[in-house]
Tab-separated table of C-alpha atoms and ligand atoms in Angstrom:
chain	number	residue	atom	x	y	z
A	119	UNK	CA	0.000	0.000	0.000
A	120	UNK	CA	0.997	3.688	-0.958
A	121	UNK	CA	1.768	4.955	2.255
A	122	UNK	CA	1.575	8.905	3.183
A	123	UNK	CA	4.041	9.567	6.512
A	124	UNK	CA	3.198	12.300	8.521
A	125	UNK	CA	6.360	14.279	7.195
A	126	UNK	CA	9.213	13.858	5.179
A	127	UNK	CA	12.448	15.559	3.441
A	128	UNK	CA	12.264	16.793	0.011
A	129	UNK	CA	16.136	16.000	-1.113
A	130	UNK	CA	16.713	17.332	-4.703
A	131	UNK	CA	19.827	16.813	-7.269
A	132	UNK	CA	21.152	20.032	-6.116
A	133	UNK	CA	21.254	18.659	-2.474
A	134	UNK	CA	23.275	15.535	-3.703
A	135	UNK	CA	25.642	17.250	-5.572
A	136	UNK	CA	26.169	19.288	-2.856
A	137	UNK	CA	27.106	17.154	0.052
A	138	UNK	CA	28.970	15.033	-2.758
A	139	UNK	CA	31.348	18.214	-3.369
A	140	UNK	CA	31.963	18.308	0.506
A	141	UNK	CA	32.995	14.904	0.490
A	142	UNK	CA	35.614	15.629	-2.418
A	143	UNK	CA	36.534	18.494	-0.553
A	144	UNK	CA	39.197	18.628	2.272
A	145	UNK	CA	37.037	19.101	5.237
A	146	UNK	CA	34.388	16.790	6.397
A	147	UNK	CA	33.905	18.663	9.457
A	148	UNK	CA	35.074	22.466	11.023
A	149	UNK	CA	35.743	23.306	6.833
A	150	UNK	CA	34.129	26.255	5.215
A	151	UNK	CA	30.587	24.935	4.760
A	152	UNK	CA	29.459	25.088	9.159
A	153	UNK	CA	29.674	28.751	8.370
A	154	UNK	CA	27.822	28.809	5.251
A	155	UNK	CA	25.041	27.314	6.575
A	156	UNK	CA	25.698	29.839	9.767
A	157	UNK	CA	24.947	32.509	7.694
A	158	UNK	CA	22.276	31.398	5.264
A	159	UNK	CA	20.123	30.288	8.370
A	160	UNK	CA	21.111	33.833	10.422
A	161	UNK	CA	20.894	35.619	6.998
A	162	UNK	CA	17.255	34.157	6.921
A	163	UNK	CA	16.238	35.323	9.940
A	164	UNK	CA	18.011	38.387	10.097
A	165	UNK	CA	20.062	37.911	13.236
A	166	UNK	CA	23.299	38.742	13.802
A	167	UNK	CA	24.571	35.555	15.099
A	168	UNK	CA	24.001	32.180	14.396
A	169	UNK	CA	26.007	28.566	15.879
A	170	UNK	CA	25.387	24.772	14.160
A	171	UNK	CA	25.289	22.555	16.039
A	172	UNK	CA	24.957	18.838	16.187
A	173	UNK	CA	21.324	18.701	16.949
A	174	UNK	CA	17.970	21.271	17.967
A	175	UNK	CA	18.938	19.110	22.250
A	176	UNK	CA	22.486	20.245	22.074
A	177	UNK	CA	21.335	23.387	20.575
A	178	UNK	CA	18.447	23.993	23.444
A	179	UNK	CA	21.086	22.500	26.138
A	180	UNK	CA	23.999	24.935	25.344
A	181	UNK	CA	21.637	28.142	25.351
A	182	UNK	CA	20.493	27.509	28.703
A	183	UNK	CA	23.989	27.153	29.991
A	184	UNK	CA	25.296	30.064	28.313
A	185	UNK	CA	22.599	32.211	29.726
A	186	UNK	CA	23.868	30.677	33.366
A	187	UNK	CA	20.934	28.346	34.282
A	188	UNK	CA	22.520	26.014	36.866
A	189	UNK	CA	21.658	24.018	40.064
A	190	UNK	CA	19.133	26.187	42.431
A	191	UNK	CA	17.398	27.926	38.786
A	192	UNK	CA	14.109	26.933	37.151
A	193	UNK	CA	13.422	26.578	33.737
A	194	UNK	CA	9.775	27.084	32.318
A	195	UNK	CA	8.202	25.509	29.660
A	196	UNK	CA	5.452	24.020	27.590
A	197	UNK	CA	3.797	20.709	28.603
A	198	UNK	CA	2.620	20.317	24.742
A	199	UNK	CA	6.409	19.925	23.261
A	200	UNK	CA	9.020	17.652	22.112
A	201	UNK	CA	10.294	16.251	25.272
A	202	UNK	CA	14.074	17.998	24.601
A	203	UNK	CA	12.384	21.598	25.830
A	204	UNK	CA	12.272	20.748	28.989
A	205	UNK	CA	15.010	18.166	29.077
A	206	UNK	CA	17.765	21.022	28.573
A	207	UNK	CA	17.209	22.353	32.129
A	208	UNK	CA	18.224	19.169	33.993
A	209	UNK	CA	21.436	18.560	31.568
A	210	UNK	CA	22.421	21.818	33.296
A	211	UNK	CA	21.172	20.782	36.880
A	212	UNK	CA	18.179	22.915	36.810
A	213	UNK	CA	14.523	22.148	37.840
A	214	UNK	CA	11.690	22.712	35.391
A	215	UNK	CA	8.769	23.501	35.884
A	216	UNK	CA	5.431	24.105	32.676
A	217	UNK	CA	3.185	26.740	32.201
A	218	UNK	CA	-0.392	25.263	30.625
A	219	UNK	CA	-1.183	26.067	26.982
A	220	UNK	CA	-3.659	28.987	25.059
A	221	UNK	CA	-6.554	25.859	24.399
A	222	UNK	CA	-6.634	27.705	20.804
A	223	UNK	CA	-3.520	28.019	19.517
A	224	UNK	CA	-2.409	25.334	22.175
A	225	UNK	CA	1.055	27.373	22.392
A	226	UNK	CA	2.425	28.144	26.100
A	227	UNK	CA	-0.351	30.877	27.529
A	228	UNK	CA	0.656	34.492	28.091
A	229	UNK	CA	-2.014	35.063	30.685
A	230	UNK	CA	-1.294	31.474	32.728
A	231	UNK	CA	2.542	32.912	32.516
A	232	UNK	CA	1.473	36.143	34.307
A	233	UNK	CA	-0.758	34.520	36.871
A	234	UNK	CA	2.094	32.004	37.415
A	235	UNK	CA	4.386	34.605	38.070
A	236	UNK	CA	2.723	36.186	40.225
A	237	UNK	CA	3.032	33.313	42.162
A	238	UNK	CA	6.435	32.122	41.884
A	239	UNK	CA	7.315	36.166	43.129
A	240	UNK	CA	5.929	35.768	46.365
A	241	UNK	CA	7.032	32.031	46.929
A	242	UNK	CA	11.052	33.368	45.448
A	243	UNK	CA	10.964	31.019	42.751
A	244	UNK	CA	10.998	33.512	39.953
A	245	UNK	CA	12.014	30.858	36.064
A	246	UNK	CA	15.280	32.497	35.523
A	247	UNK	CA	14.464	31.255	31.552
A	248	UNK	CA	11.492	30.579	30.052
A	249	UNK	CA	11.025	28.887	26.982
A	250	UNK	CA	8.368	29.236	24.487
A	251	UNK	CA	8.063	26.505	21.767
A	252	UNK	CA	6.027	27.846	18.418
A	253	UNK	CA	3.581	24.813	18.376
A	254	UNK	CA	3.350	23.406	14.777
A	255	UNK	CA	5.325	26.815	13.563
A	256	UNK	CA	2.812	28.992	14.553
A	257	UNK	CA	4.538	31.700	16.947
A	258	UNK	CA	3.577	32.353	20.679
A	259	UNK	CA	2.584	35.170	21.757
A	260	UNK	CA	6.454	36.788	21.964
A	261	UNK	CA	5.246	40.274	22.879
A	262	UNK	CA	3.188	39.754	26.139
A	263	UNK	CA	5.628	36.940	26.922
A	264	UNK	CA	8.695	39.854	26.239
A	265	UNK	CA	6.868	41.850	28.350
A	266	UNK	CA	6.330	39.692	31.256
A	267	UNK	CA	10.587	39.017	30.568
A	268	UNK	CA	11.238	42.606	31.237
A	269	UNK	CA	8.934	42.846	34.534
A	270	UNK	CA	9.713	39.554	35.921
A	271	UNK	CA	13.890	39.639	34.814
A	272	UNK	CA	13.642	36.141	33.244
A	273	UNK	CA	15.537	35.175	29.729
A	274	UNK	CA	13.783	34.220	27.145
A	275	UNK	CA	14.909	31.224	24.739
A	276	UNK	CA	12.598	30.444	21.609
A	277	UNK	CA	12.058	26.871	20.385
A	278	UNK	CA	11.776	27.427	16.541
A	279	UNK	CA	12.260	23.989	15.787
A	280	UNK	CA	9.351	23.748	14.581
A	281	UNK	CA	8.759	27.754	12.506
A	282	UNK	CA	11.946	28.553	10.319
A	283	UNK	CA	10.026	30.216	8.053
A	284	UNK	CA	7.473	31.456	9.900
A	285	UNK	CA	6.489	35.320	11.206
A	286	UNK	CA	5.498	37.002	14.221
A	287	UNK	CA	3.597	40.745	13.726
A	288	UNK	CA	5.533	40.804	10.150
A	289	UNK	CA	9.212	40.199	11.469
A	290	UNK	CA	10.786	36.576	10.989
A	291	UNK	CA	10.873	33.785	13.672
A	292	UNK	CA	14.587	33.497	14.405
A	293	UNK	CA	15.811	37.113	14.414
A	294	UNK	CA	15.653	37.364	18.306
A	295	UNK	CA	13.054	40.775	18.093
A	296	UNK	CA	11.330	39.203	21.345
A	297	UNK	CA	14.029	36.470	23.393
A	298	UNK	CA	17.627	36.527	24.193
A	299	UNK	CA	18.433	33.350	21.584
A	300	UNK	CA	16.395	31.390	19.087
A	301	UNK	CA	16.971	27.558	18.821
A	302	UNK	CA	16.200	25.694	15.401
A	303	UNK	CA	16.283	21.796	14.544
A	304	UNK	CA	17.168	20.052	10.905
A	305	UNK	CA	15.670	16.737	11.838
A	306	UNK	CA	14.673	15.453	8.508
A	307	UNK	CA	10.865	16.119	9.330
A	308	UNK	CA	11.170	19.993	9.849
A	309	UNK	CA	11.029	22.414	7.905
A	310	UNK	CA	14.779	21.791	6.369
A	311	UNK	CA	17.329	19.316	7.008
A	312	UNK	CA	20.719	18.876	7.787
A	313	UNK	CA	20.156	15.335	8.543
A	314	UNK	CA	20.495	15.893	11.845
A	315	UNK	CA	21.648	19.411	13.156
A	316	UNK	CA	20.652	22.157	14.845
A	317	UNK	CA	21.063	26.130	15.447
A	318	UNK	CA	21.010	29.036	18.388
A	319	UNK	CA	20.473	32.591	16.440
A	320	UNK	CA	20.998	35.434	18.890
A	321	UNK	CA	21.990	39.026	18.449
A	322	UNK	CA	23.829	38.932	21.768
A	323	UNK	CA	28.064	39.279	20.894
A	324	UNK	CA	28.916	37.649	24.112
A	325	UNK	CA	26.133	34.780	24.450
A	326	UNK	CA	27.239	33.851	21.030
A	327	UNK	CA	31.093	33.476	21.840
A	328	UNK	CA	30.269	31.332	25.600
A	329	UNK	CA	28.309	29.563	23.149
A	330	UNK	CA	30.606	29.039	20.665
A	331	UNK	CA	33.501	28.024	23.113
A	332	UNK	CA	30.507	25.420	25.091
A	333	UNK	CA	30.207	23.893	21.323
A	334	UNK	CA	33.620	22.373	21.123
A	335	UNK	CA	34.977	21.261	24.452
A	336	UNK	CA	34.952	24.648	26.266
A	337	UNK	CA	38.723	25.317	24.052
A	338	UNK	CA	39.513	28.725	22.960
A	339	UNK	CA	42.646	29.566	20.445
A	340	UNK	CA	41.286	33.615	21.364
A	341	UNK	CA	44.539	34.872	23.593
A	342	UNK	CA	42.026	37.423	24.601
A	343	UNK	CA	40.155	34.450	26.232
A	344	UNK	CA	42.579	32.773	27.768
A	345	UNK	CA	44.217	32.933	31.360
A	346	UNK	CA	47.755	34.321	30.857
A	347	UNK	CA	49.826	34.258	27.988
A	348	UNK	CA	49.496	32.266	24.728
A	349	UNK	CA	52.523	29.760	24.777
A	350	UNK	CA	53.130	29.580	21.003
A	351	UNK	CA	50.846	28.787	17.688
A	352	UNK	CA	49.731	25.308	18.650
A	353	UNK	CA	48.175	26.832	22.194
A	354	UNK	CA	44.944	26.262	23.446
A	355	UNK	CA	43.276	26.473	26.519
A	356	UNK	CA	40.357	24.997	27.846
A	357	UNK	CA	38.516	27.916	29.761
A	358	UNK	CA	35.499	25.829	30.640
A	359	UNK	CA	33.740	22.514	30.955
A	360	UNK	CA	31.995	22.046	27.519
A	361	UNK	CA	31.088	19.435	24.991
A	362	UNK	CA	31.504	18.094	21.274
A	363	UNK	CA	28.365	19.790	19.770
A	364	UNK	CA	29.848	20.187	16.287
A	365	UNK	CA	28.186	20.032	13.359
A	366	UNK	CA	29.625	18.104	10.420
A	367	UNK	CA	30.399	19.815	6.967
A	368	UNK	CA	28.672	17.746	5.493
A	369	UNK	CA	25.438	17.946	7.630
A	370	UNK	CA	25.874	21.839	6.861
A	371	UNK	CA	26.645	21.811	3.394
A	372	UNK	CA	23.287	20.077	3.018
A	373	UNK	CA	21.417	22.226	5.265
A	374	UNK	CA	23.082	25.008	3.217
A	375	UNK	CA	21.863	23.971	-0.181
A	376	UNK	CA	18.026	23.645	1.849
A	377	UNK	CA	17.827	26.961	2.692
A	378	UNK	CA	17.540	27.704	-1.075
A	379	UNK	CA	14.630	26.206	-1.505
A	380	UNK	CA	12.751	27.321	2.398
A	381	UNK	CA	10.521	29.990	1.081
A	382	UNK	CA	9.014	27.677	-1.522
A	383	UNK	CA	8.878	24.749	1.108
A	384	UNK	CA	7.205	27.161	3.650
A	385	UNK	CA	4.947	28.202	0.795
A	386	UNK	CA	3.768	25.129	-0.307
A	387	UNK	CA	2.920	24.099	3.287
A	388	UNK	CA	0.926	27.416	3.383
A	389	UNK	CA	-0.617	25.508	0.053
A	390	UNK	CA	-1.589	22.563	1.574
A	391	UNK	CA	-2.769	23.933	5.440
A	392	UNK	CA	-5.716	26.116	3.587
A	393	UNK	CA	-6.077	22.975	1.188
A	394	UNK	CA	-6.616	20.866	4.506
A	395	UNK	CA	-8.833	24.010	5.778
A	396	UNK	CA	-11.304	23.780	3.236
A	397	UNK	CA	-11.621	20.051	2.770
A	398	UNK	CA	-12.094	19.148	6.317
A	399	UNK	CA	-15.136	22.040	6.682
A	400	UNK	CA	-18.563	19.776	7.922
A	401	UNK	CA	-16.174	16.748	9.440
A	402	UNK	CA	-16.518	16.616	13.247
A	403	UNK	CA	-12.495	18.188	13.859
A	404	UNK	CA	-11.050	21.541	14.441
A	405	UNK	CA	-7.726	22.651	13.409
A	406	UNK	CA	-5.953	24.224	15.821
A	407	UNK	CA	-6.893	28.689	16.667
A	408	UNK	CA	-5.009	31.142	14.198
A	409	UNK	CA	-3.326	33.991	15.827
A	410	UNK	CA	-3.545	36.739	13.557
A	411	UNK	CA	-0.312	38.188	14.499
A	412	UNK	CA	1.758	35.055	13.024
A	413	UNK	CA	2.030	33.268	9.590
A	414	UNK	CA	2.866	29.937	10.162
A	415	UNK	CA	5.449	27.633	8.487
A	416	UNK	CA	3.171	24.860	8.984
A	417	UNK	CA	5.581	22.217	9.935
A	418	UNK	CA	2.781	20.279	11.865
A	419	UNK	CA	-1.325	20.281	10.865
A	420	UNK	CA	-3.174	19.654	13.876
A	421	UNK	CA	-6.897	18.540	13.986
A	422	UNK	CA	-9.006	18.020	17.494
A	423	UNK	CA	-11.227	15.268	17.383
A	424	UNK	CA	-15.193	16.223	18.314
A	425	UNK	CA	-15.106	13.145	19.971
A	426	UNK	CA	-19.193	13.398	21.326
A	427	UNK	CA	-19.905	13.820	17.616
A	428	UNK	CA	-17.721	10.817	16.652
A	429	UNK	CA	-18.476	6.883	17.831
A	430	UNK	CA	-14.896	5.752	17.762
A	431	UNK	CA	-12.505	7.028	20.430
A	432	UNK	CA	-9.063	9.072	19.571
A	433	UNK	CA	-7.467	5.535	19.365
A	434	UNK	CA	-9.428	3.979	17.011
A	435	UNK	CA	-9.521	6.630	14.441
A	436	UNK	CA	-6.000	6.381	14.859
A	437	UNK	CA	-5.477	3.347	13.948
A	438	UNK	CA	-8.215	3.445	11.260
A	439	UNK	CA	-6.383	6.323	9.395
A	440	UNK	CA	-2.767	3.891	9.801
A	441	UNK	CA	-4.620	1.065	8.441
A	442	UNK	CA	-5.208	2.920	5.649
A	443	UNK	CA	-1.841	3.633	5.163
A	444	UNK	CA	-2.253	7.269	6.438
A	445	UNK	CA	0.583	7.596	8.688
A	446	UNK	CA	-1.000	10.442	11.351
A	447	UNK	CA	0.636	11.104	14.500
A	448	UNK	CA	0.584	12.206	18.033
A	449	UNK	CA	1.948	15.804	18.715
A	450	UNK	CA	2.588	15.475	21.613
A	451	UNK	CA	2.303	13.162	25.077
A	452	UNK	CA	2.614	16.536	27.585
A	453	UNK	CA	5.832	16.319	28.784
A	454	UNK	CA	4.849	16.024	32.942
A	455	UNK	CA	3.091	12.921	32.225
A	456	UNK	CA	6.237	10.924	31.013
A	457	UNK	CA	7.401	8.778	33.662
A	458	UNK	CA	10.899	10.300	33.910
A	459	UNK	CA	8.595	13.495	35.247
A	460	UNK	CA	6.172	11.876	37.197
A	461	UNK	CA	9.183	10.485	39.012
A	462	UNK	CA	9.869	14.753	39.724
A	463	UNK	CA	6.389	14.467	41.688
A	464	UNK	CA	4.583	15.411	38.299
A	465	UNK	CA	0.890	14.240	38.178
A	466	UNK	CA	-1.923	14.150	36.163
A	467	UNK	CA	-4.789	17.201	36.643
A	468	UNK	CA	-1.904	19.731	36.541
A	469	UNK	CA	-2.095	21.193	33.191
A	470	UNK	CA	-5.540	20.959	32.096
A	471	UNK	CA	-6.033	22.565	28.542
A	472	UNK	CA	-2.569	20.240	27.841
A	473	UNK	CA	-4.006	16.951	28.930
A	474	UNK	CA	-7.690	17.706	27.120
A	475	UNK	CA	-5.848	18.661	23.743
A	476	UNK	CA	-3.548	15.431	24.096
A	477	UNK	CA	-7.084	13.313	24.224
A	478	UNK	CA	-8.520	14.615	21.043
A	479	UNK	CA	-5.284	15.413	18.842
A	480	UNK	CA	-4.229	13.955	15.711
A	481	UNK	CA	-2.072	15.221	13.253
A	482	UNK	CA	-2.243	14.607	9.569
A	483	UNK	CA	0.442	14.423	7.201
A	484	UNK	CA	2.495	17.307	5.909
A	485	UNK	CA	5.499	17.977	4.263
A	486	UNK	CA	6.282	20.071	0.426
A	487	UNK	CA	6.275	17.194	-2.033
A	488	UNK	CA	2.235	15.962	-0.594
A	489	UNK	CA	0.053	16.603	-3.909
A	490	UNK	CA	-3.256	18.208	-3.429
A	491	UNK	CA	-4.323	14.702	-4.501
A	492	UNK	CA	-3.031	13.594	-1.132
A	493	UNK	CA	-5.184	15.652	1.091
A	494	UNK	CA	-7.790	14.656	-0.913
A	495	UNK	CA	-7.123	11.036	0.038
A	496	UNK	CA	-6.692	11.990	3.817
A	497	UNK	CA	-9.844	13.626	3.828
A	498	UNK	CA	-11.752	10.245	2.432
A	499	UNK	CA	-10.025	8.430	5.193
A	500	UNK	CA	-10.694	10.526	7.476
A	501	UNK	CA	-14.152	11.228	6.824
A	502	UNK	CA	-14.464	6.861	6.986
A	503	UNK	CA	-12.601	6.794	9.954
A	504	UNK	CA	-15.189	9.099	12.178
A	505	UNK	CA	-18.158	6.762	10.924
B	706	PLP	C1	12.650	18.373	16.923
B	706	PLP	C2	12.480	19.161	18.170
B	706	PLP	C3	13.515	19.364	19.090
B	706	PLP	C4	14.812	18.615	19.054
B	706	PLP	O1	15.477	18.669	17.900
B	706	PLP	P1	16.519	17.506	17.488
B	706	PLP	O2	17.197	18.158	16.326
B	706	PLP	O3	15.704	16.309	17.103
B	706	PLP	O4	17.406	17.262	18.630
B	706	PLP	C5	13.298	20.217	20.159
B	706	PLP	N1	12.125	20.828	20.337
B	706	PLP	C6	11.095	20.628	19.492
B	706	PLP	C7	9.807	21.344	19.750
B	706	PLP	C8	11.233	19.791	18.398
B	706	PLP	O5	10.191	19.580	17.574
C-alpha cells in the first residue's frame, strides 16, 4: 500500500551534488561549509549571530547554559512539546517547571505565565528562563511573553524547531526581536534538514562566543580568552567545561543547499494547510486557533477530534487512518506525564487545557512534495474513519 508519513524531506539533485562536493573536498567537518550554513540560516532570519550545532537538544542544552541556568534555577516551559524543551534544564542541573497552553492556539499561555508569576514572586521562585516553543510553527505570543521578561527579569529562549520560516507581527521567527536566543532543529521532518543538526540565532556578541567556546569542548585559540599568555601557535586552553556539539560539513553543506529552496517549502505548506482548511469544513475536527499576528510555516497540521460527535474514540480513528496507510501522528504526550517526570512528583490534573488537547489530537500528514491529490485522500479516510 501507498503509504503517506506524517512528514518527510524533500532532497533534490542540487542537495546531492552538494554534500557530494563536501565529500571531495578537504574538510568533512570544522571546513568552510558550518559557516555557510551559519549565515544562510542567520541571513534568513536576520540575526546577527548564528552557531550549528549537532542537533535542535544540544542546541536547546547549550543556550540555557550560556545564559547561566545552573543548580538552584528553574526553567519554564510548555507541557505540549518535544520532550528535549524541557530536558535542557536538567542537563544543566536545573529544575523545570510548565506553564499550561492557550486551548486555541495550544502554544504556552501568556495570561497562565502572568498569573504564574505572580506566584512564583511571592514564593522566590521567579524561572530564571522561560522557553516558548512555536507549536506546529505557529509563533507564541512573543510580545506579552517579552513583556512579562522585562517585569519579571527572566531570559527568554525560543524553540523554533518547529517555525523557520514562519512570522510574528511581520518580522521573521529566528531574528531574536522578542528572546535573548532562538533555537532551530534540521531533523529530517522539519522544515529543512541537515540530517540531523541544529542552530542558536541570537543578536547577543557575548552569548554567542560562551556559546561558541561550550560547542567544542569549552577550548579557545582567542589569547584574549585565555588565562595568561598564549605559549606559542599550537596553544589552546580549555577555559570551561563544555562538549563536542559540532556540526559536520557535510550535515551543513546540506542544510546550506536547503535553505535555497525554504521559502518555496514554507509556501507550499501554506498551500496545503488552507487545502486541509477547506476540505475538512462539515467533518466533526477543528484545526488548531489562528493567531492573527503570526504566519505559520506549517511544519505540523493539527486537527481536534469532536469526539461526542464521533463513535470511535481518539485511538481507534487512529489506527483506522494507519490502516489505511495514512501515517498520522501524536503531537505530543505533555511532557509532565512521562514517567521520567512523574518520578519529579509530576501528576496528572496539573495542566488541564494540555491533557484535554492530548485526548482529542491527531495530526495529519504534511510535508512540500504531498500533492493536493493527497489531502484529498486523507480527507476520504478521514471522513471513513469518524463513521
Ligand atoms: C525536533 C524538536 C527538538 C529537538 O530537535 P533535534 O534536532 O531532534 O534534537 C526540540 N524541540 C522541538 C519542539 C522539536 O520539535
Amino acid at each position: 500500500m501507498n503509504v503517506l508519513p506524517y512528514g518527510r524531506q524533500s532532497i533534490d539533485e542540487q542537495d546531492i551534488a552538494a554534500v557530494v562536493e563536501v565529500l571531495r573536498s578537504d574538510f568533512l567537518t570544522q571546513g568552510p561549509a558550518v559557516q555557510r550554513f551559519e549565515a544562510a540560516v542567520t541571513d534568513w532570519c536576520g540575526a546577527r549571530h548564528g552557531l550549528a550545532v549537532a542537533n535542535g537538544t544540544a542546541a536547546l542544552h547549550l543556550a540555557a547554559q550560556a545564559l547561566g541556568l545552573g543548580p538552584g534555577d528553574w526553567l519554564w516551559t510548555s507541557p505540549i512539546t518535544f520532550v528535549a524543551s524541557a530536558n535542557c534544564a536538567r542537563y544543566c542541573g536545573a529544575q523545570v517547571d510548565f506553564v499550561d497552553v492557550d486551548p486555541g492556539t495550544i502554544n504556552l499561555c501568556p495570561r497562565r505565565l502572568a498569573e504564574k508569576l505572580q506566584a512564583a514572586e511571592k514564593e522566590g521562585r521567579l524561572p530564571k528562563v522561560v522557553v516558548p516553543v512555536h507549536f506546529g510553527g505557529q509563533s507564541c505570543a512573543m510580545d506579552e511573553i517579552q513583556a512579562l521578561a522585562q517585569k519579571y527579569g527572566f531570559r527568554l529562549m525560543e524553540d523554533a524547531s518547529h517555525a523557520l520560516g514562519g512570522t510574528y507581527l511581520g518580522e521573521r521567527v529566528g531574528n531574536c526581536r522578542w528572546s535573548d536566543v532562538v533555537t532551530h532543529s534540521f531533523h529530517p521532518v522539519k522544515i529543512v534538514t541537515s540530517g540531523e543538526g541544529g542552530m542558536m540565532t541570537t543578536n547577543d556578541a557575548a552569548l554567542h562566543q560562551r556559546m561558541a567556546t561550550l560547542r567544542s569542548h569549552g577550548i579557545t585559540r582567542d589569547p584574549a580568552q585565555m588565562v595568561g599568555e598564549s605559549e606559542g601557535g599550537w596553544y589552546y586552553q580549555q577555559v570551561e567545561l563544555g562538549y563536542n556539539y559540532r556540526m559536520t560539513d557535510i550535515q551543513a553543506m546540506l542544510g546550506a543547499s536547503q535553505m535555497n529552496k525554504l521559502e518555496r517549502f514554507v509556501a507550499r505548506r501554506r498551500e496545503i494547510a488552507a487545502l486541509y482548511d477547506k476540505v475538512l469544513a462539515g467533518l466533526p475536527v477543528t484545526p488548531l486557533m489562528r493567531d492573527s499576528r503570526a504566519e505559520s510555516a506549517w511544519h505540523l497540521y493539527m486537527i481536534r477530534l469532536d469526539l461526542t460527535a464521533i463513535p470511535h474514540t481518539r485511538r481507534e480513528v487512529f489506527d483506522r487512518l494507519r490502516a489505511q496507510g495514512i501515517l498520522v501522528n501524536v503531537h505530543y504526550i505533555p511532557v509532565h506525564l512521562q514517567p521520567d517526570y512523574a518520578r519529579l512528583g509530576f501528576t496528572a490534573g496539573m495542566f488541564p487545557e494540555a491533557e484535554r488537547y492530548y485526548q482529542e489530537c491527531i495530526t495529519l500528514p504534511m510535508f512540500p512534495a504531498m500533492t493536493d491529490d493527497d489531502v484529498q485522500r486523507v480527507r476520504e479516510s478521514l471522513f471513513m474513519a469518524v463513521q
